[in-house]
Coordinates of C-alpha atoms in Angstrom, one line a residue:
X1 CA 0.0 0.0 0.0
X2 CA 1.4 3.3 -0.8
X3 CA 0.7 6.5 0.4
X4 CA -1.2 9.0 -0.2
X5 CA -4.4 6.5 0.4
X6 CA -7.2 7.0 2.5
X7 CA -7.0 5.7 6.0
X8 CA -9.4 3.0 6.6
X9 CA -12.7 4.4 8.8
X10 CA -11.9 2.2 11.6
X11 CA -8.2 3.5 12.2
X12 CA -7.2 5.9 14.6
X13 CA -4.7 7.9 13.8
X14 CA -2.7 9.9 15.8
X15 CA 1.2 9.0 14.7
X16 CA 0.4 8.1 11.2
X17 CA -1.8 11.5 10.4
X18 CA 0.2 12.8 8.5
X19 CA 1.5 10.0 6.5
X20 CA 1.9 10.9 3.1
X21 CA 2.0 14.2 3.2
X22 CA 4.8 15.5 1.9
X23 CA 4.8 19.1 3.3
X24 CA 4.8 17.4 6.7
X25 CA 8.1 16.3 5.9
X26 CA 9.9 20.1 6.0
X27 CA 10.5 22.1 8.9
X28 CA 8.0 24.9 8.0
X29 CA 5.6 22.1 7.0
X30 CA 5.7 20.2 10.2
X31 CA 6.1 23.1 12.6
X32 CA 2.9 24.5 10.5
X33 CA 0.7 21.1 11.6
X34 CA 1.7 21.7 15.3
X35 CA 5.4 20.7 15.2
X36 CA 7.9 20.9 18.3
X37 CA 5.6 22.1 20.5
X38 CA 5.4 18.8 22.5
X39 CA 9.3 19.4 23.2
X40 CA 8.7 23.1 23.5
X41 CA 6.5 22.5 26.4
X42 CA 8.5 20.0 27.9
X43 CA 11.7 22.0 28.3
X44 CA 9.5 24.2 30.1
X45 CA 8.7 21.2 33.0
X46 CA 11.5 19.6 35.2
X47 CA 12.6 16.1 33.6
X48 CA 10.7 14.2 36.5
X49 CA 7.6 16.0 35.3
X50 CA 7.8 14.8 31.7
X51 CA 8.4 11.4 33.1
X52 CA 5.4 11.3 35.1
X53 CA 3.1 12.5 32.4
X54 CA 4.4 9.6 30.4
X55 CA 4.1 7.3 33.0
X56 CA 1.0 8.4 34.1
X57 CA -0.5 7.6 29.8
X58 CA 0.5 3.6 30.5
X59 CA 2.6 4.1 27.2
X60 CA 4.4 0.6 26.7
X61 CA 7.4 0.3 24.6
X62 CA 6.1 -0.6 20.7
X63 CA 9.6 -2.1 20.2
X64 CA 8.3 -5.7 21.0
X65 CA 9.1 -6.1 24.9
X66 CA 6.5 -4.1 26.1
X67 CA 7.9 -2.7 28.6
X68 CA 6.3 0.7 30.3
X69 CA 8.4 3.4 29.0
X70 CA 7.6 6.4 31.6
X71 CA 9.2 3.7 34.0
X72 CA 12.3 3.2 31.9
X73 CA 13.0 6.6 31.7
X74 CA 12.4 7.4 35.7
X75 CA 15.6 4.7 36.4
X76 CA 17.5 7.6 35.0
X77 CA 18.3 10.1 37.8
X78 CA 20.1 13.8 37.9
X79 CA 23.7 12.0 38.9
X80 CA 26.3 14.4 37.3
X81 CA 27.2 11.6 34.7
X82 CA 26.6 11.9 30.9
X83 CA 23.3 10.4 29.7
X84 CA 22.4 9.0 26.6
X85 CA 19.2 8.7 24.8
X86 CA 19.5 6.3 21.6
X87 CA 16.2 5.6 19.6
X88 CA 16.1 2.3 18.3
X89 CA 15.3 2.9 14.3
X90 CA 17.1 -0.6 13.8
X91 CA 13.8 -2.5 12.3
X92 CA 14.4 -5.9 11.5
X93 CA 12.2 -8.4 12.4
X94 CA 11.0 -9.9 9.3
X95 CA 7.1 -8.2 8.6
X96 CA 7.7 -5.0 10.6
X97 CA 8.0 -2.1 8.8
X98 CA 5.9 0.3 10.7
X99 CA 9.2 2.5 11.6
X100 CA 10.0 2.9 8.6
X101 CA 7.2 4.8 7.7
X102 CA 7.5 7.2 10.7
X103 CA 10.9 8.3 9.7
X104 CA 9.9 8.9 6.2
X105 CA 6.9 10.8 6.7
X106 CA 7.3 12.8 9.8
X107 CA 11.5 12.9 10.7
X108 CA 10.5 15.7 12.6
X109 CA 8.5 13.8 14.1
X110 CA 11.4 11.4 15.1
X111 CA 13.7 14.4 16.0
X112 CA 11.3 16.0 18.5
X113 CA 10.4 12.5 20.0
X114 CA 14.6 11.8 20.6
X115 CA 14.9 15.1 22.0
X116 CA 12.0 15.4 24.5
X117 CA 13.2 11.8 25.6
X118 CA 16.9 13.0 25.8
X119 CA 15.9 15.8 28.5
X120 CA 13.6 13.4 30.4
X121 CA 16.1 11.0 31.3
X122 CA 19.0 13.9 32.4
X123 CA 20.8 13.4 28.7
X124 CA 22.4 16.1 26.5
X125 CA 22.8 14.2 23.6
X126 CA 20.3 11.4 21.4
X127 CA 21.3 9.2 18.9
X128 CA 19.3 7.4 16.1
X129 CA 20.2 4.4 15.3
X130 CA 18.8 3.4 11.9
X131 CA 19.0 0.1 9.7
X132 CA 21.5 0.9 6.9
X133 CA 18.9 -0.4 4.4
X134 CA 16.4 2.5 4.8
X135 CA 18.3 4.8 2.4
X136 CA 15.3 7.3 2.4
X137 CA 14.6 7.6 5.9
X138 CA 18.2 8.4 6.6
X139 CA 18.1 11.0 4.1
X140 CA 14.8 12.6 5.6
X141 CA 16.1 12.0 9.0
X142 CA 19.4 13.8 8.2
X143 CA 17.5 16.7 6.5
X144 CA 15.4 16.8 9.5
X145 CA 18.0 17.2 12.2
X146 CA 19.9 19.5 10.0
X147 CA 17.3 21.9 9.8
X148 CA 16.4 21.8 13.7
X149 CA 19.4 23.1 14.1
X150 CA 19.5 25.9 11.9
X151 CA 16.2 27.1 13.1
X152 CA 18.0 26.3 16.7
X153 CA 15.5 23.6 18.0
X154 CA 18.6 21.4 18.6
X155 CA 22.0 22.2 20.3
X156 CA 23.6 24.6 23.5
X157 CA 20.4 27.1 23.6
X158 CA 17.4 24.7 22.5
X159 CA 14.5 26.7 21.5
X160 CA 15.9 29.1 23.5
X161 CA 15.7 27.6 26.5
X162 CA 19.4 27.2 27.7
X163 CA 19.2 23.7 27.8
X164 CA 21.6 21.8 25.5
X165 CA 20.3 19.1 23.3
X166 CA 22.1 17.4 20.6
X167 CA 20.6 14.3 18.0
X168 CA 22.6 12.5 15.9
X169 CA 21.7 9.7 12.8
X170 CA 23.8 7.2 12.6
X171 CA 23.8 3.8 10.2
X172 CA 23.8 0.5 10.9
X173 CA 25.3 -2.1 9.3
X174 CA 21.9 -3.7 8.8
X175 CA 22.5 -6.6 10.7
X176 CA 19.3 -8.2 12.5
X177 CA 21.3 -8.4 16.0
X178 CA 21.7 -5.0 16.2
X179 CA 18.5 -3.9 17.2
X180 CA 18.7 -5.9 20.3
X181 CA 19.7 -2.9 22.7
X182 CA 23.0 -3.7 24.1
X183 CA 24.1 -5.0 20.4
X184 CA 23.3 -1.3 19.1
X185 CA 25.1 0.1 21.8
X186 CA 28.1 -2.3 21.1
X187 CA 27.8 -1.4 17.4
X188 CA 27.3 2.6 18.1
X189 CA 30.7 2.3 20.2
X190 CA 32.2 1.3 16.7
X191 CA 32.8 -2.3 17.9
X192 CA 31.2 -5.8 16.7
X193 CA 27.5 -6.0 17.5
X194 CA 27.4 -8.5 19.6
X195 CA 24.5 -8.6 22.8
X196 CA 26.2 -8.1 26.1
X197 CA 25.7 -9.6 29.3
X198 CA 23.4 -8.2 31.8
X199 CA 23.6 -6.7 34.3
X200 CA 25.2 -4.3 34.3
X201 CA 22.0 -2.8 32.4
X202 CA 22.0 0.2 30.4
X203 CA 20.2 2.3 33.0
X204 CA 23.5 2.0 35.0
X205 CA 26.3 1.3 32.3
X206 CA 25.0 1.4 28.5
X207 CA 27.0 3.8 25.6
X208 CA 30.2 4.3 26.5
X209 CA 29.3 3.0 29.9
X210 CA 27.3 5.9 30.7
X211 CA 23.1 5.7 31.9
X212 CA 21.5 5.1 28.5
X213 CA 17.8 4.3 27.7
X214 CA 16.9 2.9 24.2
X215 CA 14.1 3.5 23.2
X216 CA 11.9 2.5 19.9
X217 CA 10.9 5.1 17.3
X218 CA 7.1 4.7 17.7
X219 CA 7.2 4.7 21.4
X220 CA 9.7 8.2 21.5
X221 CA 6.6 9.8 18.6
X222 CA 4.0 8.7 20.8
X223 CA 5.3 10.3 24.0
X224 CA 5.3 13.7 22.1
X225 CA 1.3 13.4 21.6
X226 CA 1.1 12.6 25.1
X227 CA 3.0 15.7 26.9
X228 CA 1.2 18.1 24.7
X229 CA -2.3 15.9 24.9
X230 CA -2.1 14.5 28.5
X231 CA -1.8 11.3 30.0
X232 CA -5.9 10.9 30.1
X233 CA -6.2 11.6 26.7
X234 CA -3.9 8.9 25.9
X235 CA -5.6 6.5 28.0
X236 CA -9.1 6.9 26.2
X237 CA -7.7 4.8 23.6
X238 CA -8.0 1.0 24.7
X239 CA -10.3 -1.5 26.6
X240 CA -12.0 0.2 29.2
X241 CA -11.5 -2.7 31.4
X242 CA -7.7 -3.1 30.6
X243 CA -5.7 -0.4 32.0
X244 CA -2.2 -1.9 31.2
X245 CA -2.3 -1.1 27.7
X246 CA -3.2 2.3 26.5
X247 CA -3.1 4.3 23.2
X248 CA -2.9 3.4 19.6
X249 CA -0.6 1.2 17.8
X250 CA 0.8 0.8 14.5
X251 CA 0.7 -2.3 12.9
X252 CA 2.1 -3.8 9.9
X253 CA 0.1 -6.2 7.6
X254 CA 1.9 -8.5 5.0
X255 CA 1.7 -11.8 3.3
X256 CA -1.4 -13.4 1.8
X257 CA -3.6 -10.2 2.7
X258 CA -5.9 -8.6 0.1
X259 CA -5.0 -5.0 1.9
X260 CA -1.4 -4.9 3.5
X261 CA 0.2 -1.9 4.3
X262 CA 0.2 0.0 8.2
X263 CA -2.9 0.4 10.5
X264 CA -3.3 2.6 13.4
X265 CA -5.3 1.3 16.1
X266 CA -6.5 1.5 19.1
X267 CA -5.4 -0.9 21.6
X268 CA -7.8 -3.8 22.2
X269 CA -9.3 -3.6 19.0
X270 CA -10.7 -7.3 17.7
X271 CA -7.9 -8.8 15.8
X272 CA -10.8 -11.5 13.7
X273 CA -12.5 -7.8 12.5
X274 CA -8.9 -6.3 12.0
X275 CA -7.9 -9.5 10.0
X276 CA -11.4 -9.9 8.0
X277 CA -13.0 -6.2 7.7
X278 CA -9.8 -4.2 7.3
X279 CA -7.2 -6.2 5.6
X280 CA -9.7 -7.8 3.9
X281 CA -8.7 -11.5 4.6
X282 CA -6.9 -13.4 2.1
X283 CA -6.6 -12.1 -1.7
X284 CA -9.1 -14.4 -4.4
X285 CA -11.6 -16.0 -1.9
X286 CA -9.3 -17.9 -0.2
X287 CA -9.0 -19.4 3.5
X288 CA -6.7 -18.0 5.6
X289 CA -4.4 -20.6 7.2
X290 CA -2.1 -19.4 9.4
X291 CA -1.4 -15.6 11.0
X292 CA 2.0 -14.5 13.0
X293 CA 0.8 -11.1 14.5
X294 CA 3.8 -9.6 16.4
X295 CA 6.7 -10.0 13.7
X296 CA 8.4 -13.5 13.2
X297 CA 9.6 -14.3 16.4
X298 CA 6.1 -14.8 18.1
X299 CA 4.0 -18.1 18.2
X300 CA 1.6 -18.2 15.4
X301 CA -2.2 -18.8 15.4
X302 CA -4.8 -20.8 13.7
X303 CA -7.7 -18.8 12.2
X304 CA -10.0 -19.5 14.9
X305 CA -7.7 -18.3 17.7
X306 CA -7.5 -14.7 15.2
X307 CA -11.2 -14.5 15.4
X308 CA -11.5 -14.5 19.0
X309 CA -8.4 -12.7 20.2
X310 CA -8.0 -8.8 20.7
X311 CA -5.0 -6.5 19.6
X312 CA -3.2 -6.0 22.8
X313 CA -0.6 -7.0 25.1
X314 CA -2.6 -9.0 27.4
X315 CA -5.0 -10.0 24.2
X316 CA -2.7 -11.8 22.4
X317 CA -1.1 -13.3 25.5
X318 CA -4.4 -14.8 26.4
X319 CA -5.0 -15.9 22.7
X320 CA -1.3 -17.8 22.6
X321 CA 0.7 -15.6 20.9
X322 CA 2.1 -11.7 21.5
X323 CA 1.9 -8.5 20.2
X324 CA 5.4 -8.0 19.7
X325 CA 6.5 -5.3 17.6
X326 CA 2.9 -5.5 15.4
X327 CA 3.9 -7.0 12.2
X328 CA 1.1 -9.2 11.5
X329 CA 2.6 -12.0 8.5
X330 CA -0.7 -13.5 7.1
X331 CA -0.5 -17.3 5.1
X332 CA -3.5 -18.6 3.4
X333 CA -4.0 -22.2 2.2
X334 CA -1.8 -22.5 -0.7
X335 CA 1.1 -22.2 2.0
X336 CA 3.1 -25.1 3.0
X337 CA 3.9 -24.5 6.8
X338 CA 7.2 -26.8 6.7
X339 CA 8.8 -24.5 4.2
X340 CA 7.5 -21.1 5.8
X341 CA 9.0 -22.5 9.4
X342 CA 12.3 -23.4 7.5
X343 CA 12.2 -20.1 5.8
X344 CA 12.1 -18.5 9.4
X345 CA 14.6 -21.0 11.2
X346 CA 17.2 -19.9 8.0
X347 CA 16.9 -16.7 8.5
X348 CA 17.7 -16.6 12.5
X349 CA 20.7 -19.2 11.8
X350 CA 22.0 -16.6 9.4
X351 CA 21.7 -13.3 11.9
X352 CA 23.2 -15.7 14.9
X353 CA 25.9 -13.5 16.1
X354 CA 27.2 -17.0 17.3
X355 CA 28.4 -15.8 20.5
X356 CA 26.5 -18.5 22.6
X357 CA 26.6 -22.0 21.7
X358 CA 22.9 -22.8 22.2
X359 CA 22.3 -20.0 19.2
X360 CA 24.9 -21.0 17.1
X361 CA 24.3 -25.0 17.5
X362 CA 20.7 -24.5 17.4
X363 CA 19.2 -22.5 14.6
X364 CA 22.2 -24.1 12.4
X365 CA 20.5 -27.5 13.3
X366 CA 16.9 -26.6 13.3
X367 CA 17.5 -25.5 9.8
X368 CA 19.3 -28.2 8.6
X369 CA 16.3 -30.7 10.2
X370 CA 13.8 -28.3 9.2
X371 CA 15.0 -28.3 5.1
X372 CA 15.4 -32.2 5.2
X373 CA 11.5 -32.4 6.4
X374 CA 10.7 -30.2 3.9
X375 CA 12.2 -31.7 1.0
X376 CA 11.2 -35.8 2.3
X377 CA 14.2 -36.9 3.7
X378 CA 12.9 -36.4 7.2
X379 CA 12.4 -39.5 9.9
X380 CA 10.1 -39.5 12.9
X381 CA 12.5 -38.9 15.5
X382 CA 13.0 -35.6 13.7
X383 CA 9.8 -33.6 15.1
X384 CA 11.0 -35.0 18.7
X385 CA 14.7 -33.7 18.2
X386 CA 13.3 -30.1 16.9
X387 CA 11.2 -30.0 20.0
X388 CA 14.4 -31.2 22.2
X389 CA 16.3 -28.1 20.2
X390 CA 14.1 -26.0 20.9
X391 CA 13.8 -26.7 24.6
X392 CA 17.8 -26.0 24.8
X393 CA 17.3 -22.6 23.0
X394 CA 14.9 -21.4 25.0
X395 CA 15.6 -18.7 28.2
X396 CA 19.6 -20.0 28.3
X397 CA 21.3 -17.1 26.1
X398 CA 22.9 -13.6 26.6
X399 CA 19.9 -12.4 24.2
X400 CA 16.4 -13.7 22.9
X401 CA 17.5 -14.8 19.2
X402 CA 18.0 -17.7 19.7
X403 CA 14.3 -18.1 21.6
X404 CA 12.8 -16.1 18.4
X405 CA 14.2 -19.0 16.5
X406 CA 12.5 -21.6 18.5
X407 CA 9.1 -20.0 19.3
X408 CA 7.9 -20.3 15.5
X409 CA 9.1 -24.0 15.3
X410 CA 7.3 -25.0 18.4
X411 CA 4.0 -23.7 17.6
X412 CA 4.4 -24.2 14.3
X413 CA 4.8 -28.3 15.7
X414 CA 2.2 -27.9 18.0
X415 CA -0.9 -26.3 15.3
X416 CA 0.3 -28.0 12.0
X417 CA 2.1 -31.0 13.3
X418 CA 0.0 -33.3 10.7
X419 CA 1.9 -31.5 7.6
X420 CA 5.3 -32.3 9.4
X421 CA 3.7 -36.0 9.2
X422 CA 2.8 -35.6 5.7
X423 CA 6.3 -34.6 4.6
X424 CA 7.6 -37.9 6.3
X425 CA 5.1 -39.7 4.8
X426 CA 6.6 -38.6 1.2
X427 CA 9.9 -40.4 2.4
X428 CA 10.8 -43.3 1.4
X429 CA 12.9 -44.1 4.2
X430 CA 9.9 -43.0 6.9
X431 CA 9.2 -45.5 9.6
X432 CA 8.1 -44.4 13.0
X433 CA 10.9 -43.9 15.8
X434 CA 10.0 -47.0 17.7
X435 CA 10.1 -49.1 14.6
X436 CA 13.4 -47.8 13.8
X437 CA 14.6 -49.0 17.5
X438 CA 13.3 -52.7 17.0
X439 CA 15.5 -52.8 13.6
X440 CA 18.2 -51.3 14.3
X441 CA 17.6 -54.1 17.5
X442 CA 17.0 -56.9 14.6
X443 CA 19.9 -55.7 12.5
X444 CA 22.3 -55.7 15.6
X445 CA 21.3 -59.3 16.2
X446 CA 21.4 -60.2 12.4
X447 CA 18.3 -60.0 11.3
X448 CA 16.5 -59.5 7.5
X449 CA 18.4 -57.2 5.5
X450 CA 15.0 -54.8 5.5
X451 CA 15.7 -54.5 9.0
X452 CA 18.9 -53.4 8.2
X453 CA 18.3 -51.0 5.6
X454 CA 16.1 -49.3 8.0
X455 CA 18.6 -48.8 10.7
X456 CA 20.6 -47.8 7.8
X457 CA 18.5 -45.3 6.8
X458 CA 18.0 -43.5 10.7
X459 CA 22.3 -43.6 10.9
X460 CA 22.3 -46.1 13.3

C-alpha cells in the first residue's frame, strides 16, 4: 500500500496522520501542523515531570518487549554523569515495517520524540540508530536534524531555553542483532554488535558505559502526543476494562492479505474484525491458514484463535501468541507450513551473532532438520529432536535470538504438526521412531536385510 491512500474508517490515527503528506516532511511544514511544541512544552517542566506524564499515559514500549516506558525513563536520575538517549530505528524483524514509515513521513516527528526523551532521562545528547537499508529515511532523517538546528530547536540554547540538546543519525550495518539494545550500543561504540551480558543494564552502564535508555521510534513519537495531549487523553484509547495497555498502535500487515500496508489502532481492538474487515482476509476468496501477529519471532495462530483474540498486550497473550513489535505476517492455504518454518529458522541461523553456543548450535541445526522435512528426507524422530532443540534454545542465552528461532518451530509443531507427518510420509525411508529401534535391535542381532536397511537409513 502506498501513500497518499485514504485511512481505513476504523483507524485511529494519531502518529500516522500525516502519512503521506509531503509538506509534513519540512520544517515549515511540520512546525505549521503543530510541530515541536510537544518538546517546547516540555523543556519548560523539570525532567521528572515529563516522566510522570508519560508514565502516568500507560505508554508501553512498541519495540516488542513491552515494557512501560515512563518507568524506563524514571531509572535515570540527575547523577552528574553523561546520559544518553539512543532511539532504536534498527527495524528488522522480518514483517515489521511500521518504523520505517515514521521516519519517512514525519523525521521531525522522530527528531522531537529523541529530543524530549533525551531531556527526560537527564541526557544532552540522542542518537538514532537506523537500519543501513532505509536509504530514504536516513536521508529525511538527516535533513530533519539538519534543519532543527539551523532554526536552533537542537543544540547549546534549545529553542531558546538554555538547555543543551544534541541528535545524531547514525547507520547500521543492517544486521538483524543489532537492534537488540546492548548490540546497538556495542555497534554505536564502533565495535562488533554482539549482545552483552546483563547486568550491568544500560540504565546504569549502557553507551560508553554511561546511563543510557533505548528506546523505539514509535514509542519516543507517541510520548510527544502525550506531553502536549495529557496522559488521560492517551488513556481513552483502549479497553476500558484493561488499563495496562493504552493508546494506539501501528501495525504492519503483509503476506497473503488482500490489503497490506500499516494500521493505526487502538489498543484492544478485535484482531478477527482487523484480519477480515480491514485487511480484507486473504486475496481471491481464499481461506486463511495461518497468522503470525507480532513479527516473526512470536507463536503463530490458527484462524480460529485470530477471530477471537483482541490486539493487545494482554489480548494476544491470552490468545497464545504476542503483540510484539505488530507486524502481523498472514499465510492462506496455498502455504506449505514446513517451508515457511524453515524459511524462518534460516533466516535466525543466518543473523546468529554466534556468541552462545545454544544459538549458534541451534538455529544451524533446526534448519538443517527443518530443510530435510521439507524436502522428504525427514524420519520421525525428527519432530522430537526439533522440539528437544528447541527446549535447549529457550531462556539459556545472553539475548532472545535464539528463543525467536525456536518459538515459531514449536508452535508451528504444535498447530500443524499433521503436515510435518505428511512430509515424512513422502519419504521413502519414513518408519516411525520405535520401529526404527526394533531394527536397528534386529539388525544388531542379524536380522533380514529390510531390517537393516532401515537402521541404515535412521544412521544407526
Amino acid at each position: 500500500m502506498g501513500y497518499p491512500h485514504a485511512p481505513h474508517p476504523r483507524e485511529t490515527q494519531v502518529l500516522s496522520t500525516y502519512f503521506g503528506d509531503a509538506e509534513a516532511r519540512t520544517l515549515a511544514g511540520w512546525r505549521a501542523r503543530g510541530g515541536y511544541a510537544a518538546l517546547e512544552k516540555a523543556l519548560g517542566m523539570e525532567p521528572v515531570e515529563v516522566q510522570n506524564v508519560v508514565k502516568d499515559s500507560g505508554l508501553r514500549g512498541r519495540g516488542g518487549a513491552g515494557f512501560p516506558t515512563g518507568v524506563k525513563w524514571s531509572f535515570m536520575k540527575p547523577d552528574g554523569k553523561q546520559h544518553y538517549l539512543c532511539c532504536n530505528a534498527d527495524e528488522s524483524e522480518p514483517g515489521t515495517f511500521k518504523d520505517r514509515e515514521i521516519m519517512r513521513w514525519t523525521p521531525h516527528a522522530v527528531v522531537e520524540g529523541v529530543a524530549m526523551g533525551a531531556y527526560a532521562i537527564y541526557a544532552t545528547v540522542g542518537y538514532i540508530y537506523v537500519r543501513g537499508e532505509y536509504t530514504e529515511p536516513i536521508a529525511q532523517l538527516e535533513q530533519a536534524v539538519k534543519d532543527a538546528y539551523g532554526a536552533g530547536i537542537l543544540g547549546e540554547n534549545a529553542m531558546g531555553t538554555g538547555k543543551t540538546v544534541h541528535v545524531h543519525v547514525h547507520r547500521g550495518a543492517g544486521a538483524y542483532i543489532c537492534g537488540e539494545e546492548t548490540a546497538l550500543m556495542n555497534s554505536l561504540e564502533g565495535r562488533r554488535g554482539n549482545p552483552r551480558i546483563k547486568p550491568p543494564f544500560p540504565a546504569v552502564a549502557g553507551l560508553f558505559a554511561q546511563p543510557t535508555t533505548i528506546n523505539n521510534v514509535e514509542s519516543l513519537v507517541a510520548a510527544t502526543h502525550i506531553v502536549v495531549n495529557g496522559a488521560e487523553w492517551y488513556k481513552q484509547f483502549g479497553r476500558p476494562d484493561n488499563p495496562k495497555s493504552t493508546g494506539t498502535k501501528l501495525f504492519s500487515v503483509c503476506g497473503n492479505v488482500t490489503r497490506p500496508g500499516n494500521y493505526e489502532m487502538a489498543m484492544g481492538f478485535p484482531f478477527g474484525e482487523f484480519l477480515w474487515d480491514v485487511c480484507g482476509g486473504a486475496p481471491n476468496g481464499r481461506e486463511i491458514k495461518a497468522v503470525i501477529p507480532g513479527g516473526s519471532s512470536v507463536p503463530i495462530l490458527t484462524p480460529d484463535e485470530c477471530r477471537t483474540a483482541v490486539m493487545d498486550y494482554e489480548g494476544m497473550v491470552a490468545a497464545g501468541s504476542m503483540l510484539g513489535s505488530g507486524g502481523v505476517i498472514v499465510m492462506d492455504d496455498r502455504q506449505d507450513m514446513v517451508r515457511q518454518i524453515a524459511r524462518l529458522a534460516r533466516f535466525y541461523a543466518h543473523e546468529s551473532c554466534a556468541q552462545c553456543s545454544q544459538c549458534r548450535e541451534g538455529t544451524a541445526w533446526t534448519t538443517k532438520i527443518l530443510e530435510r522435512i521439507r524436502d522428504g528426507n525427514g524420519t520421525a524422530q525428527d519432530l522430537d529432536t526439533l522440539l528437544a532443540i528447541a527446549d535447549g534454545m529457550t531462556g539459556k542465552t545472553i539475548c532472545v535470538l535464539s528463543d525467536s528461532c525456536a518459538t515459531p518451530v514449536v508452535s508451528g509443531l504444535k498447530k500443524f504438526r499433521h503436515e510435518f507427518e505428511a512430509k515424512l510420509k513422502a519419504s521413502p525411508n519414513v518408519v516411525s521412531f520405535a520401529e526404527a529401534q526394533q531394527a536397528s535391535q534386529r539388525a544388531q542381532r542379524g536380522g533380514s536385510s529390510m531390517a537393516a536397511r532401515v537402521a541404515a537409513s535412521m544412521g544407526q
